[in-house]
């Protein structure tokens, strides 16, 4: 998703996938506007991925990324910042959701 409108619509798909027992994620890339973090629902979201537009390079505002990271942390949702955010983020968080293979959350920080 690239904006709030898309995320609002996408949430309906997440609910359907989650009801079927599937792992769900929100991929916010390229991020073109501030995302309403209240749209990130821990009941239907297992993972959040954030990235910039790559060609031509168009990064989101650092504050927007920080808000998503903060909300994900608050909700205990792993977050993955793509390498194309290196220019605006000092630390690129590379967390992964729990799997039956890892036995625990790979969310290392």
XYZ file of C-alpha atoms in Angstrom:
109
model
C 0.000 0.000 0.000
C 1.185 3.521 -0.613
C -1.473 5.565 1.193
C -4.228 5.502 3.831
C -7.025 4.844 1.354
C -5.319 1.707 0.066
C -4.569 0.537 3.601
C -8.213 0.978 4.628
C -9.349 -1.211 1.729
C -6.551 -3.735 2.254
C -7.648 -4.334 5.856
C -10.718 -6.199 4.563
C -8.421 -8.608 2.721
C -6.318 -9.043 5.859
C -9.416 -10.013 7.829
C -10.319 -12.673 5.262
C -6.805 -14.113 5.177
C -6.542 -14.095 8.970
C -9.917 -15.862 9.277
C -8.436 -18.648 7.135
C -5.493 -18.955 9.494
C -2.991 -17.360 7.142
C -0.078 -15.126 8.122
C -0.757 -11.520 7.160
C 1.423 -8.500 6.545
C 1.201 -4.899 5.447
C 3.785 -3.767 2.924
C 3.918 0.024 2.948
C 6.046 0.738 -0.079
C 6.574 3.041 -1.611
C 5.275 5.246 1.187
C 3.867 8.415 -0.354
C 2.096 9.916 2.661
C 1.866 9.733 6.428
C 0.030 6.548 7.337
C -2.638 6.640 10.022
C -1.057 4.177 12.429
C -4.457 3.418 13.965
C -5.147 1.471 10.765
C -2.491 -1.047 11.834
C -4.574 -3.628 13.683
C -2.717 -6.266 15.730
C -5.648 -8.666 15.360
C -5.156 -8.891 11.598
C -1.503 -7.915 11.077
C 1.464 -10.223 11.735
C 4.180 -8.133 10.107
C 4.773 -4.615 8.758
C 7.255 -3.874 5.952
C 8.221 -0.294 5.072
C 10.151 0.966 2.059
C 10.857 3.947 -0.179
C 10.292 4.423 -3.874
C 13.503 3.340 -5.572
C 13.476 4.641 -9.143
C 13.482 7.570 -9.056
C 14.459 7.552 -5.403
C 11.756 9.171 -3.307
C 12.033 8.504 0.424
C 9.183 9.029 2.850
C 9.605 11.512 5.651
C 11.651 10.057 8.495
C 8.910 11.007 10.967
C 6.385 8.860 9.058
C 8.627 5.807 9.314
C 9.278 6.450 13.011
C 5.523 6.617 13.694
C 4.983 3.223 12.078
C 7.916 1.671 13.940
C 6.622 3.092 17.227
C 3.093 1.784 16.632
C 4.358 -1.656 15.608
C 6.524 -1.838 18.729
C 3.592 -0.764 20.902
C 1.494 -3.576 19.372
C 4.328 -6.159 19.407
C 4.193 -6.473 15.627
C 7.555 -7.156 13.950
C 8.644 -4.484 11.496
C 11.093 -4.687 8.604
C 12.671 -1.546 7.150
C 13.953 -2.067 3.634
C 17.507 -1.143 2.686
C 16.255 1.738 0.549
C 15.499 3.623 3.799
C 19.204 3.731 4.756
C 19.476 7.383 3.784
C 16.869 8.475 6.329
C 17.088 5.863 9.120
C 20.175 5.377 11.284
C 19.141 1.821 12.142
C 17.346 -0.469 9.726
C 15.149 -2.737 11.813
C 14.968 -6.242 10.334
C 12.367 -8.124 12.361
C 10.460 -11.206 11.249
C 7.262 -12.785 12.571
C 7.351 -15.922 14.676
C 7.294 -19.190 12.801
C 6.893 -22.767 13.868
C 10.446 -23.309 12.624
C 12.159 -20.627 14.693
C 10.215 -21.363 17.852
C 10.201 -17.686 18.711
C 10.109 -14.209 17.337
C 13.066 -13.448 15.112
C 12.520 -9.794 15.980
C 16.070 -8.877 16.925
C 16.931 -5.245 17.526
